[in-house]
PDB file of C-alpha atoms in Angstrom:
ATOM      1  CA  UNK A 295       0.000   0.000   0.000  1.00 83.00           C
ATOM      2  CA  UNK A 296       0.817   3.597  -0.357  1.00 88.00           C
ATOM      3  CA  UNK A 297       2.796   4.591   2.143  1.00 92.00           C
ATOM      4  CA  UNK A 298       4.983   8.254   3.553  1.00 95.00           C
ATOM      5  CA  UNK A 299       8.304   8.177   5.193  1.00 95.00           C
ATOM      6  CA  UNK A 300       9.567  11.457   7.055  1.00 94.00           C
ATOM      7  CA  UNK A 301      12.459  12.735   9.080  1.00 86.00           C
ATOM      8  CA  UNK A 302      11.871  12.415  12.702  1.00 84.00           C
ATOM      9  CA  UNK A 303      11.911  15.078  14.877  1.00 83.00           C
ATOM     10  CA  UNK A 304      11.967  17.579  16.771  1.00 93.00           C
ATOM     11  CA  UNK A 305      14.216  19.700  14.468  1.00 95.00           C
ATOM     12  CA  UNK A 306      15.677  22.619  16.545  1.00 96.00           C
ATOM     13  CA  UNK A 307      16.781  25.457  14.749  1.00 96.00           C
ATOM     14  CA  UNK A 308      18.114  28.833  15.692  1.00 97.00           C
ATOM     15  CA  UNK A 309      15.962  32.005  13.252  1.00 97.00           C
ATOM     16  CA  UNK A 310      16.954  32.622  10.404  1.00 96.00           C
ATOM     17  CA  UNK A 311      18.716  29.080   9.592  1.00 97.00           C
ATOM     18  CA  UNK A 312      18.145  27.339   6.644  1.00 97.00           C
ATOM     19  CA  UNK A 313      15.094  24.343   6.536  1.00 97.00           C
ATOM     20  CA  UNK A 314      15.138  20.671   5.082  1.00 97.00           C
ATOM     21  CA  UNK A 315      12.943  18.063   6.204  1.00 97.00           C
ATOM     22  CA  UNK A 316      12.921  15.227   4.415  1.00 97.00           C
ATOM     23  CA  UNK A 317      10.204  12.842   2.978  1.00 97.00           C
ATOM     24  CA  UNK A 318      10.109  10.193   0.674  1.00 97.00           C
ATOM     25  CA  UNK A 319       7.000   8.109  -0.690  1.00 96.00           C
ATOM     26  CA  UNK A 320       6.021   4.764  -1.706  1.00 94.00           C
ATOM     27  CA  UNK A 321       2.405   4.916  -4.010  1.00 90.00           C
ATOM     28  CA  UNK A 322       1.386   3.312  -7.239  1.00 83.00           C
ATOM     29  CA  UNK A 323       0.758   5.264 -10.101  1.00 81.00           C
ATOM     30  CA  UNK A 324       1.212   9.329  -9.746  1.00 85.00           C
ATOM     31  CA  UNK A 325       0.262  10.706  -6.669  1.00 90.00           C
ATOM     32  CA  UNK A 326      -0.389  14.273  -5.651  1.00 90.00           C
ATOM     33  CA  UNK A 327       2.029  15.271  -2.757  1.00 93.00           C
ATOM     34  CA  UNK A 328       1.008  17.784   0.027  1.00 94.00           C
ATOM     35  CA  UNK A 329       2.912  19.191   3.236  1.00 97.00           C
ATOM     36  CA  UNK A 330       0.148  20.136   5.855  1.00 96.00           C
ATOM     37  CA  UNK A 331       1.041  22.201   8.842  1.00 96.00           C
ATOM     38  CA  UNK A 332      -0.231  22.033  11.944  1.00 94.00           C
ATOM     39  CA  UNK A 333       0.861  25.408  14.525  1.00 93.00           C
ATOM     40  CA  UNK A 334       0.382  24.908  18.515  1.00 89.00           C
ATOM     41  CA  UNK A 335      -3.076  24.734  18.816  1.00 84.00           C
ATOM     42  CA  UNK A 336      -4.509  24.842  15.770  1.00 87.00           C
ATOM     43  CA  UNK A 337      -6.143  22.359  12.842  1.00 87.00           C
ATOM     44  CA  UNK A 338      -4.047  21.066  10.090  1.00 92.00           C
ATOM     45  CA  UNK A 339      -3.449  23.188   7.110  1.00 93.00           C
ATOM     46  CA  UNK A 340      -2.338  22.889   3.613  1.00 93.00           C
ATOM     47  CA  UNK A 341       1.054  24.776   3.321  1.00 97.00           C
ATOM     48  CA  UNK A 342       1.565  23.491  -0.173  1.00 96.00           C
ATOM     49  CA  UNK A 343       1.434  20.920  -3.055  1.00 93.00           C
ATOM     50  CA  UNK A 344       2.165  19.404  -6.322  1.00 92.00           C
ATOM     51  CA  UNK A 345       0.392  17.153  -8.800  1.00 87.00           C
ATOM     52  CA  UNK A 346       3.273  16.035 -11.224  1.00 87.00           C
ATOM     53  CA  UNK A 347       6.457  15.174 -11.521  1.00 91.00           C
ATOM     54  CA  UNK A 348       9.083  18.210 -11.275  1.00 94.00           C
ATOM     55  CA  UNK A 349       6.260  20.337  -9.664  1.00 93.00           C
ATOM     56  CA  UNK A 350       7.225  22.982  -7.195  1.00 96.00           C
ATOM     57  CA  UNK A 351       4.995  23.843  -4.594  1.00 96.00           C
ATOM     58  CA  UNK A 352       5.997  27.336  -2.877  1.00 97.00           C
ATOM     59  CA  UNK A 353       4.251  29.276   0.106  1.00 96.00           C
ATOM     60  CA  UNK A 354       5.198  31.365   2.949  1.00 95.00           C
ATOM     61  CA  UNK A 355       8.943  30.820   1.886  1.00 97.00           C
ATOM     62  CA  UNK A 356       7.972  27.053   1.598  1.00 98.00           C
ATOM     63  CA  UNK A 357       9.763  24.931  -1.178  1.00 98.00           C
ATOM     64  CA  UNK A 358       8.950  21.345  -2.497  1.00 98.00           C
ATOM     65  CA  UNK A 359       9.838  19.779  -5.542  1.00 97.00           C
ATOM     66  CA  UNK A 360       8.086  16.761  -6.695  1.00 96.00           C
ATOM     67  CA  UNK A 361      10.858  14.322  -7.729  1.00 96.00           C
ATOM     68  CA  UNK A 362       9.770  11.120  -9.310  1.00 93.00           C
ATOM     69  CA  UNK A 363      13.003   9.674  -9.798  1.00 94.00           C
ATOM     70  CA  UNK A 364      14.008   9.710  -5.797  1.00 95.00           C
ATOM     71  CA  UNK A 365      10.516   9.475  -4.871  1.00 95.00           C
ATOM     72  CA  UNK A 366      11.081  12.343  -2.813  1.00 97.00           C
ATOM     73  CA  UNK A 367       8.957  15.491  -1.560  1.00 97.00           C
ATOM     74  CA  UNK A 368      11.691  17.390   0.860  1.00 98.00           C
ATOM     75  CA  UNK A 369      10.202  20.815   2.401  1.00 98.00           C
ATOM     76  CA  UNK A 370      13.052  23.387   2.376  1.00 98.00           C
ATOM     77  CA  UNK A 371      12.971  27.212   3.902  1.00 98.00           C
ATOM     78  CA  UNK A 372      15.620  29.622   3.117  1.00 97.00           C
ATOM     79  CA  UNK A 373      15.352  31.278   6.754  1.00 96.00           C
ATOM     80  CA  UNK A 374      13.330  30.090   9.273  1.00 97.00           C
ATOM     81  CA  UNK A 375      11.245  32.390  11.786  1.00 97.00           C
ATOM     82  CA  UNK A 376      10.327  31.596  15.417  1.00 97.00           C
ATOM     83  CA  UNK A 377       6.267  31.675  13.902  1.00 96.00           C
ATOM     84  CA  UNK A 378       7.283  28.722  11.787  1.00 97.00           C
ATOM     85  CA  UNK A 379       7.470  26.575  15.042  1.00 97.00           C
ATOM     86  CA  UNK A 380       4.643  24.016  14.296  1.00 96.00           C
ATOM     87  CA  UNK A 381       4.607  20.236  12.984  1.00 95.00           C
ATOM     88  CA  UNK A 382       4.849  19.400   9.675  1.00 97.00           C
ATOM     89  CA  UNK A 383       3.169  16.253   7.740  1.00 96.00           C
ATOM     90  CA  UNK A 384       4.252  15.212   4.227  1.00 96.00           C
ATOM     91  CA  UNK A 385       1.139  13.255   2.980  1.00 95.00           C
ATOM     92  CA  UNK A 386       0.127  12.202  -0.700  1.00 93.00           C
ATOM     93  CA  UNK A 387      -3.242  11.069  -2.357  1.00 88.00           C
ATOM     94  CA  UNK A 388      -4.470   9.412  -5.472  1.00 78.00           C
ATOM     95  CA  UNK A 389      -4.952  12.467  -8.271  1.00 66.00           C
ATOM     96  CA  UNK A 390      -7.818  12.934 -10.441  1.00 57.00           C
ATOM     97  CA  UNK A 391     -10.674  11.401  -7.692  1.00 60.00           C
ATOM     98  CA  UNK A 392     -11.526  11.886  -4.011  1.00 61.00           C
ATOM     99  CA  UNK A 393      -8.611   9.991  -2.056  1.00 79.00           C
ATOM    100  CA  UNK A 394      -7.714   9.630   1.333  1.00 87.00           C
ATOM    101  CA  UNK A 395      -4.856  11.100   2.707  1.00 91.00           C
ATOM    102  CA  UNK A 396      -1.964   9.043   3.453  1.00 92.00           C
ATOM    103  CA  UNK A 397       0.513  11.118   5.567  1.00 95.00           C
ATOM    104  CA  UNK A 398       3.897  10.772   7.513  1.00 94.00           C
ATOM    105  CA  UNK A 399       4.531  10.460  11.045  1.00 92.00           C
ATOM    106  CA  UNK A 400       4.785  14.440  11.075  1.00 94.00           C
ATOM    107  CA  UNK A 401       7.870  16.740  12.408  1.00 95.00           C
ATOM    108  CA  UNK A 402       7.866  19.149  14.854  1.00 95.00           C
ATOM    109  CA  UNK A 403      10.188  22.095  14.511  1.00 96.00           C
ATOM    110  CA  UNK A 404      10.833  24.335  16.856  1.00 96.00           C
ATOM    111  CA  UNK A 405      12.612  27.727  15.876  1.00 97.00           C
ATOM    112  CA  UNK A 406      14.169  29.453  18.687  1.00 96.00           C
ATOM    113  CA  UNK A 407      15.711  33.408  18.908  1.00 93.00           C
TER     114      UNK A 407
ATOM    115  CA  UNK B 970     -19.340  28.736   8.592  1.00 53.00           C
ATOM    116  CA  UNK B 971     -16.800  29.380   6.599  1.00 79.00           C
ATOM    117  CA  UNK B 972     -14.857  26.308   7.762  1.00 91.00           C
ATOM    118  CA  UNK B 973     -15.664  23.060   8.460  1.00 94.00           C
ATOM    119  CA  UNK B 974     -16.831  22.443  12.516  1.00 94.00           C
ATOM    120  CA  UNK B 975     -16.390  19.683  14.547  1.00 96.00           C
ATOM    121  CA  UNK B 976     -18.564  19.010  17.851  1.00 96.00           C
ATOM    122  CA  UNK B 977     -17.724  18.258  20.760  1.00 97.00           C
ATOM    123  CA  UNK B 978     -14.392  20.280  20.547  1.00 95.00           C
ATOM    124  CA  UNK B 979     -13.505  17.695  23.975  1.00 96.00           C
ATOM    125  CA  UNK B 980     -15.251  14.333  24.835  1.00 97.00           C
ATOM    126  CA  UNK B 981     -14.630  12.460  28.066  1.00 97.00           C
ATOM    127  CA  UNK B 982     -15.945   8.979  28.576  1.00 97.00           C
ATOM    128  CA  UNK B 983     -15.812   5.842  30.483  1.00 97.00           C
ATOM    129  CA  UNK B 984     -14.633   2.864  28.808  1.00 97.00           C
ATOM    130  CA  UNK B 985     -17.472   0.753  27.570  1.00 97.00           C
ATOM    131  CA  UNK B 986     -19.774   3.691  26.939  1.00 98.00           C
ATOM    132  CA  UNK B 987     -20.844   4.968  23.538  1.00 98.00           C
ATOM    133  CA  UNK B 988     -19.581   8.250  21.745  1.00 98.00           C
ATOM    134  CA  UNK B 989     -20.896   9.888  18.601  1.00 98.00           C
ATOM    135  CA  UNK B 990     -18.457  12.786  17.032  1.00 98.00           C
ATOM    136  CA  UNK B 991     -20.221  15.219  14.885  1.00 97.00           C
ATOM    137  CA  UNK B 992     -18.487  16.906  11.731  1.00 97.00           C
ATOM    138  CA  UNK B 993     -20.291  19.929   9.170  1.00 96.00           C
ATOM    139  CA  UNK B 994     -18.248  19.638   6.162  1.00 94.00           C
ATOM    140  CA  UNK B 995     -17.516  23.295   3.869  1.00 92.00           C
ATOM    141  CA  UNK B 996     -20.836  23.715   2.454  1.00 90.00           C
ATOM    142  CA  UNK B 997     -20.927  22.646  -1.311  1.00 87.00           C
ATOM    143  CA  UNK B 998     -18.397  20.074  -0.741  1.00 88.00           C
ATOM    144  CA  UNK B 999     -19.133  16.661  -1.609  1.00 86.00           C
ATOM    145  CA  UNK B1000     -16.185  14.934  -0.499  1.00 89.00           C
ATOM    146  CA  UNK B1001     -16.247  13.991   3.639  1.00 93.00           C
ATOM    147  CA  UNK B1002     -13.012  12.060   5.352  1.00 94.00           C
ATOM    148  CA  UNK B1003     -12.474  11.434   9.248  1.00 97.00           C
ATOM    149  CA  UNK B1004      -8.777  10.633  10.336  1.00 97.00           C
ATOM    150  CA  UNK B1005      -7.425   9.471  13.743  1.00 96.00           C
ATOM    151  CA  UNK B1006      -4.440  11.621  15.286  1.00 93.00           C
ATOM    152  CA  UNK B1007      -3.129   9.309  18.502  1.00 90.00           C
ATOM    153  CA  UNK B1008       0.532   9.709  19.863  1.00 81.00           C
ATOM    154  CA  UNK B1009       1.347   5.453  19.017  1.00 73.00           C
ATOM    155  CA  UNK B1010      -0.042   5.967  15.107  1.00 75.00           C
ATOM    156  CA  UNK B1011       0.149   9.538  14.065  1.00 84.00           C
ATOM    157  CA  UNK B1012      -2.817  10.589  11.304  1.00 92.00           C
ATOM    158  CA  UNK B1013      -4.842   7.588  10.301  1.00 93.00           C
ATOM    159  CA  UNK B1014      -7.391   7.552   7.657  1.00 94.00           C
ATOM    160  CA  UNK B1015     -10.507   5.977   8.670  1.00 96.00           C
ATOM    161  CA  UNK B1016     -13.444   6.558   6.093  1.00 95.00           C
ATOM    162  CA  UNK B1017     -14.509   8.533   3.314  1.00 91.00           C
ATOM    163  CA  UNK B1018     -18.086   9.476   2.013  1.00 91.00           C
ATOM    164  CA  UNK B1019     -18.304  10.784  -1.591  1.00 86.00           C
ATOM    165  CA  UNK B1020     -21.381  12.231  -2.588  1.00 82.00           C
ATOM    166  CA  UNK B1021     -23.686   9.209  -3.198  1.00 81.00           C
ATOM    167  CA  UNK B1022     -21.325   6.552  -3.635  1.00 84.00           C
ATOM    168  CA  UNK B1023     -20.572   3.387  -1.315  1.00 87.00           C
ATOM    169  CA  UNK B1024     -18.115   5.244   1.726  1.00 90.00           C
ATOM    170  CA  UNK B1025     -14.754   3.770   1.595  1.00 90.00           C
ATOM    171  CA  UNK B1026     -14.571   2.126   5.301  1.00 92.00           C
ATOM    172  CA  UNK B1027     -11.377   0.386   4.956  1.00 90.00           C
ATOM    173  CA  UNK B1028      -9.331   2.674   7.659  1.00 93.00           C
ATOM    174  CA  UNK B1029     -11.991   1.779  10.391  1.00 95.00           C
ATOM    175  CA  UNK B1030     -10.222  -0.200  13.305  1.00 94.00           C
ATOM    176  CA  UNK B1031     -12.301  -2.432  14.394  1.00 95.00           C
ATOM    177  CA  UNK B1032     -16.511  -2.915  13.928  1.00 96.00           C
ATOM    178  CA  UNK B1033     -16.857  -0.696  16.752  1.00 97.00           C
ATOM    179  CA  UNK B1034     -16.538   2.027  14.237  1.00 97.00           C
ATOM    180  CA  UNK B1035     -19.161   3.333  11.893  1.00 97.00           C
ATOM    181  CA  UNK B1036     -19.973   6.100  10.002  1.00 96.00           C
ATOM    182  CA  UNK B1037     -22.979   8.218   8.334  1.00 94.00           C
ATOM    183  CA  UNK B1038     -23.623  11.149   6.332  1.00 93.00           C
ATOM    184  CA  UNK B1039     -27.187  12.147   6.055  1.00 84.00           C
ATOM    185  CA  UNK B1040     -28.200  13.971   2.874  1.00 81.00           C
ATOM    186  CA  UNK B1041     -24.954  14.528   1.851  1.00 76.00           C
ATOM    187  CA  UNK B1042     -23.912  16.898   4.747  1.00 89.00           C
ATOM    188  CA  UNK B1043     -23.083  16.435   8.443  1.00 94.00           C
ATOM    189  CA  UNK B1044     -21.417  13.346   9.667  1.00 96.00           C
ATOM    190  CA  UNK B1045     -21.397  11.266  12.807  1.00 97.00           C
ATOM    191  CA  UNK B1046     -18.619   8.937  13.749  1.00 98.00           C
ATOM    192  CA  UNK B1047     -19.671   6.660  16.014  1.00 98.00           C
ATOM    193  CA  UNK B1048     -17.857   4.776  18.601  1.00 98.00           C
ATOM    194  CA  UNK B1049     -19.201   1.675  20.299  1.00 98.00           C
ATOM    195  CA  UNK B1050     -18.077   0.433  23.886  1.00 98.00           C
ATOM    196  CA  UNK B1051     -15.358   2.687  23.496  1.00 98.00           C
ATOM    197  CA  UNK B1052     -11.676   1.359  24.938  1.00 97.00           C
ATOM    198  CA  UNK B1053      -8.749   3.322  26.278  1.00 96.00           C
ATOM    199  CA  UNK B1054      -6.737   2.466  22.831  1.00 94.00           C
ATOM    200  CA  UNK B1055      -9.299   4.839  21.335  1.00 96.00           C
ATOM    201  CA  UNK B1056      -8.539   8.193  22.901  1.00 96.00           C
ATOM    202  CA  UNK B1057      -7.320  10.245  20.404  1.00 96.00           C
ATOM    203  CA  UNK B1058      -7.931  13.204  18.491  1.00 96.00           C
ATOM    204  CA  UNK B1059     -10.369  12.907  15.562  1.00 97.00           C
ATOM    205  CA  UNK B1060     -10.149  15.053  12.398  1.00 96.00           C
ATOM    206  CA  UNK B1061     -12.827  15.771   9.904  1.00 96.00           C
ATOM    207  CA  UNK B1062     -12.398  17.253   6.474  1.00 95.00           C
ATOM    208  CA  UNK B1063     -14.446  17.952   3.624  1.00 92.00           C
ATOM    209  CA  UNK B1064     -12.955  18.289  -0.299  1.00 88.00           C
ATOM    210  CA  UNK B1065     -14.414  20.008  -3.512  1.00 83.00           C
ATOM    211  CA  UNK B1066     -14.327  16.801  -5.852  1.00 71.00           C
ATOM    212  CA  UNK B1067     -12.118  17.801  -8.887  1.00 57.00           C
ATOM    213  CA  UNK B1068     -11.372  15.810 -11.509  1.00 57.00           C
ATOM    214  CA  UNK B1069      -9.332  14.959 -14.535  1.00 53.00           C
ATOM    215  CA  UNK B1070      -5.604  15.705 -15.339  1.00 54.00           C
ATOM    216  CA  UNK B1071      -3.827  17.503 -12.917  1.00 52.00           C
ATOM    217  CA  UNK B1072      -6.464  17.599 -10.631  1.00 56.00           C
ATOM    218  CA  UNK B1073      -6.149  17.364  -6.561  1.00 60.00           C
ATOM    219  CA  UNK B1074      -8.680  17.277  -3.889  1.00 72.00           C
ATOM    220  CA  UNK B1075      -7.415  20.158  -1.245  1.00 82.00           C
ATOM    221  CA  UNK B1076      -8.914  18.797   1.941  1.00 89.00           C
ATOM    222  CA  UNK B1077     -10.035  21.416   4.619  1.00 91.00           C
ATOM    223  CA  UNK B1078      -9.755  20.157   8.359  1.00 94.00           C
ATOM    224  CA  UNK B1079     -11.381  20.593  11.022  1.00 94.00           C
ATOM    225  CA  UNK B1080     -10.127  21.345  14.861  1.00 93.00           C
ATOM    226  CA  UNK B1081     -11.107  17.861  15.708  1.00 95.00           C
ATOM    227  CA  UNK B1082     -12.939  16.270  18.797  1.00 96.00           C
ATOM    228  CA  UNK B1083     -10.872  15.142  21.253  1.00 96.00           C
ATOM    229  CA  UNK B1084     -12.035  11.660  22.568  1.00 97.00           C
ATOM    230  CA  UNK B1085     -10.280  10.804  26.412  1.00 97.00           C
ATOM    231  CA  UNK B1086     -11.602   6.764  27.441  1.00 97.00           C
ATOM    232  CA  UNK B1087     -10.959   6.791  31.030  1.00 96.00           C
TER     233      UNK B1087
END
């Protein structure tokens, strides 16, 4: 079955340093790939996505690149802010229909001053 | 709402006793899922409704589990003779159905219900 694997956490970074976490997938066929975000508190959000291979999906100074070939998702941030402090979840889903959401283990990042 | 709501926001039971979790999908959308969040199994699917079609059950646990959506809006997860292995957070989200090349369902969550079995 389909299935997400992500970096474990927690991720501790100092503001302003520079963001990978890493996630890789297992699915049959092409599936879209989503990073949801989920801040202290609050639901789960979409941060950002991509359908098809060599899509990047971009948001708040979020970067992921859809890469068939490594079957690999990574979420990268160029400078990281102590409001980015949430946990992340790389997830994926059959396109073109209404699909579940299969999603990694999440990874909690905490950004400190 | 603009959003999709989830009631009770905090549900406190006995073990053995019944629950029912309540979701109101985005108005319009036809697409309903419920998910598990738990600390031992992170987000777990558990079923889908899809406008009139069968729901896809095949995340549900155990048969303690069911599910309905009446007239294609609000939904009720039910839990029967609920165990401590069931305390967890549950998520509901509703999707506009897209289709065809390139298309995604963006799922909209909810703040979830979160069930304590004592």
């Amino acid at each position: 079955g389909d299935s997400v694997t992500q970096m474990e956490g927690p991720v501790t970074l100092s503001e302003e340093a520079f963001l990978t976490i890493n996630c890789t997938y297992t699915a049959t066929g092409y599936p879209s790939l989503f990073w949801y975000v989920q801040y202290p508190g609050e639901g789960l959000q979409l941060l950002l996505k991509a359908t098809k291979a060599d899509d990047k999906g971009s948001n708040k100074g979020f970067e992921a690149t859809y890469r068939k070939e490594t079957t690999s998702f990574h979420l990268e941030k160029g400078s990281v802010q102590v409001s980015d402090s949430a946990v992340y979840f790389c997830a994926l889903s059959a396109t073109g229909t209404a699909s579940k959401l299969t999603f990694g283990t999440g990874t909690r990042l905490q950004v400190t001053l | 709402g603009a959003g999709v709501s989830q009631s009770p926001s905090n549900k406190v039971t006995e073990k053995g006793k019944d629950v029912e979790l309540r979701c109101d999908p985005i108005s319009g959308h036809t697409a309903l899922y419920w998910y598990r969040q738990s600390l031992g199994q992170g987000l777990e699917f558990l079923i889908y409704f899809q406008g009139n079609s069968a729901p896809d059950k095949s995340g549900l646990p155990s048969d303690r589990f069911s599910a309905e959506r009446t007239g294609g809006s609000v939904s009720t997860l039910t839990i029967q003779r609920t165990q401590q292995e069931d305390s967890a957070v549950y998520l509901c989200a509703s999707s506009l159905v897209a289709s065809g090349r390139g298309a995604y369902n963006e799922q909209f969550f909810g703040p979830g219900t979160r069930l304590t079995v004592l």
